[in-house]
Every structure is written in C-alpha cells, then in structure tokens.
CSV table of C-alpha atoms in Angstrom, one decimal:
chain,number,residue,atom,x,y,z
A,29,UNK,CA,43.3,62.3,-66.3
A,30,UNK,CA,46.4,59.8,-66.9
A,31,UNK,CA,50.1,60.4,-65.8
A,32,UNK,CA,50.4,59.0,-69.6
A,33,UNK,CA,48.4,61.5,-71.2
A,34,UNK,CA,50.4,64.5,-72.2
A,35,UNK,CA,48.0,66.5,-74.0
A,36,UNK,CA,44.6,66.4,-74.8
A,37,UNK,CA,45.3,64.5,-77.9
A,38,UNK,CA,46.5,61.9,-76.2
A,39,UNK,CA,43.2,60.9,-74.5
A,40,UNK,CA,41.2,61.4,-77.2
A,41,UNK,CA,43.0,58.8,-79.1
A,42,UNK,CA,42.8,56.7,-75.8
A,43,UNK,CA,39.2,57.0,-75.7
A,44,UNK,CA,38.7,56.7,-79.2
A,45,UNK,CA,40.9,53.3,-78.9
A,46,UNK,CA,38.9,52.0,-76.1
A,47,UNK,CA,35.7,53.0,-77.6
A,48,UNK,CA,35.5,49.5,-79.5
A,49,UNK,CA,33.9,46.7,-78.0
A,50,UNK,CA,36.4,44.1,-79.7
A,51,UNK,CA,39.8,46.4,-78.6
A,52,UNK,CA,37.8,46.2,-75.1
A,53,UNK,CA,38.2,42.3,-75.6
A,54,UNK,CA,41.5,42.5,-76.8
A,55,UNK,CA,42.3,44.7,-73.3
A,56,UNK,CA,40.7,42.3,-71.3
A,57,UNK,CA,42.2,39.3,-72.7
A,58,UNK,CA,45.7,41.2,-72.4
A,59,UNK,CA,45.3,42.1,-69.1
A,60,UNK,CA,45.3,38.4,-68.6
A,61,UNK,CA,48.9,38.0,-69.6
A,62,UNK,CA,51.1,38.6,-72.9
A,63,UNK,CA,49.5,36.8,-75.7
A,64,UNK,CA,50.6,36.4,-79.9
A,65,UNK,CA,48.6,37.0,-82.3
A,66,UNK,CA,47.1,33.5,-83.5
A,67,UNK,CA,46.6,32.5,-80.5
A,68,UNK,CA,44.6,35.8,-79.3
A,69,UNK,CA,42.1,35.5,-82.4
A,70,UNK,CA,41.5,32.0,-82.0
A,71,UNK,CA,40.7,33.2,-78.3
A,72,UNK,CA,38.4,36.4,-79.7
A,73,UNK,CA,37.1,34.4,-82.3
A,74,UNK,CA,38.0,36.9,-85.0
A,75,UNK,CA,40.5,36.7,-88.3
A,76,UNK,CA,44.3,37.6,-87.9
A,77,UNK,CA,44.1,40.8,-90.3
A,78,UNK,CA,40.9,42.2,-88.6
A,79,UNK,CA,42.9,41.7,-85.3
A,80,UNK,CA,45.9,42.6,-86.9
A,81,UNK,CA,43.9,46.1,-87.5
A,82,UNK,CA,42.5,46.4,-83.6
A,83,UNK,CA,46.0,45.9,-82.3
A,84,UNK,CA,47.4,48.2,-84.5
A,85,UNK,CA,45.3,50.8,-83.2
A,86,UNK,CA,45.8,50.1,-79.4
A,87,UNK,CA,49.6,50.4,-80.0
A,88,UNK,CA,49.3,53.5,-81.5
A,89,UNK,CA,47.1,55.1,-78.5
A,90,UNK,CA,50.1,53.7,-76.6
A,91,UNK,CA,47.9,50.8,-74.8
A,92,UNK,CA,49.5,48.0,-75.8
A,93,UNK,CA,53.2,47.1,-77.1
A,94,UNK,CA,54.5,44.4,-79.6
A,95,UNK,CA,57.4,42.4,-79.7
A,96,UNK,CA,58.7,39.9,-82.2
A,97,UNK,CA,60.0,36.5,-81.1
A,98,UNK,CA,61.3,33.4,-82.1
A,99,UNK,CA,59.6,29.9,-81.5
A,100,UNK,CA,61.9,27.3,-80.4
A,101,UNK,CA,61.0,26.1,-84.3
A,102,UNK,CA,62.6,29.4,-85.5
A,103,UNK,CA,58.9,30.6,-86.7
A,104,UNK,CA,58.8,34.2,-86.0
A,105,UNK,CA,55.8,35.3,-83.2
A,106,UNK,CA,54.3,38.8,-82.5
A,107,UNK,CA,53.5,38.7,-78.8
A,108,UNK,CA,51.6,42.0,-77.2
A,109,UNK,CA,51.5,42.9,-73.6
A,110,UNK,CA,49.2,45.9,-72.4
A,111,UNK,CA,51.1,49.2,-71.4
A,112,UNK,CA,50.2,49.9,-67.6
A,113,UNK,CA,47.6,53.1,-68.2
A,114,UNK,CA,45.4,54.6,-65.3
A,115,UNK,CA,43.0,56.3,-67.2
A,116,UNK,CA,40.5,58.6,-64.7
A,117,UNK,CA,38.1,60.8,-65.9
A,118,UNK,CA,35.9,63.6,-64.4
A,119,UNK,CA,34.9,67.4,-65.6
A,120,UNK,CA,38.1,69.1,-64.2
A,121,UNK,CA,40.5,66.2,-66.1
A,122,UNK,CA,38.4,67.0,-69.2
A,123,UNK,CA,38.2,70.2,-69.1
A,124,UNK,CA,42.2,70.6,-68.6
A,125,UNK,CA,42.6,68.1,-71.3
A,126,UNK,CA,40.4,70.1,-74.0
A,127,UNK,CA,42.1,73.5,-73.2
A,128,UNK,CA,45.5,71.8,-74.5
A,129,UNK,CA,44.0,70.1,-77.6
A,130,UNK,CA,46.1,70.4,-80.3
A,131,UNK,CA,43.5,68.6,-83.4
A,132,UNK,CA,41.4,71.3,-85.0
A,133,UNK,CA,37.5,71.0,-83.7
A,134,UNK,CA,35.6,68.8,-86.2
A,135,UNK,CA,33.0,71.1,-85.7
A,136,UNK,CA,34.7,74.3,-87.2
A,137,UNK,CA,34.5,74.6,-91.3
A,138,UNK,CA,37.4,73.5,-93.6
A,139,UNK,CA,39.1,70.7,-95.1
A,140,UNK,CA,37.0,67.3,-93.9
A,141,UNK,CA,39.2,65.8,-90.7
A,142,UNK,CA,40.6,62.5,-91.3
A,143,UNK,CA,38.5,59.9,-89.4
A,144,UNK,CA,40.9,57.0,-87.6
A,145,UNK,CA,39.0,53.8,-87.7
C-alpha cells in the first residue's frame, strides 16, 4: 500500500482523489514543479473555482499542499506543490487496507452515505 496511508480510509480517499481525469492533470502538471493557481488553470485550461474545487480535494487526500505568498507587487498567491506519495497496490495491500476500514460499507442499509465529489 503507501507508508502514507494509515488506514484503509486513507486510500480510499486517495483513490477516490486520483480517480478524476482533471485532478490526474493537476498531478501531472504538479509533478512538474510548484505552480499558483492562475497560472495552473490557464495551463489546464479550466476556470479558477472549478480548479479551486479539484485542488481542494487533492489537499484533503493529503496529495498536494498549499501555501499563501506574496508577489513582489504585495498581491497575495496560492502556490501548491504535490506531497511525495508512493501509492502501490496489489490484493494483499487491499485486502490489509479493507480489514481496517473505518467508513461504514455503502452497501449495508441505513442513512444514505455522503458522496465526496
């Protein structure tokens, strides 16, 4: 699995993250170098606020950090960065992951499981 990961939660919300062909972009384009976030849309091609919403995802599956800058101009700048993640995946990382999931199974009856876009 990942050193990262510490519980089966974890990589399901890594997977989940990583399971969107623009957050994919937004890895890649990261994995470049450190970017902020006008200049990283006009690079995607996509609006600030629907990036906005990607990168707010990716931090919270811990993939990517934030920090806020100053331009020489005094105009503040978010800049993210990826998080160095080794993510590997085969049946015994799996199955060790899903004996320690915490998240109720979607599958079971009861109230309707919140869905993270």
């Amino acid at each position: 699995m990942t050193s990262a990961a510490s519980s089966g939660d974890d990589l399901v919300e890594k997977l989940a993250a990583l399971a969107n062909p623009l957050r994919l972009r937004i890895i890649a384009r990261l994995a470049v170098g450190r970017d902020y976030v006008s200049h990283l849309s006009r690079e995607i091609g996509i609006s600030r606020p629907l990036l906005h919403m990607h990168l707010q995802r990716l931090e919270a599956a811990g993939l990517i950090v934030g920090s806020l800058e100053l331009s020489a101009d005094g105009k503040a700048m978010k800049f993210y960065e990826v998080v160095d993640f080794d993510l590997r995946l085969n049946p015994a990382a799996l199955a060790a992951a899903a004996a320690i999931l915490t998240e109720a199974d979607p599958s079971t009856p009861g109230p309707a499981r919140k869905e993270k876009s």
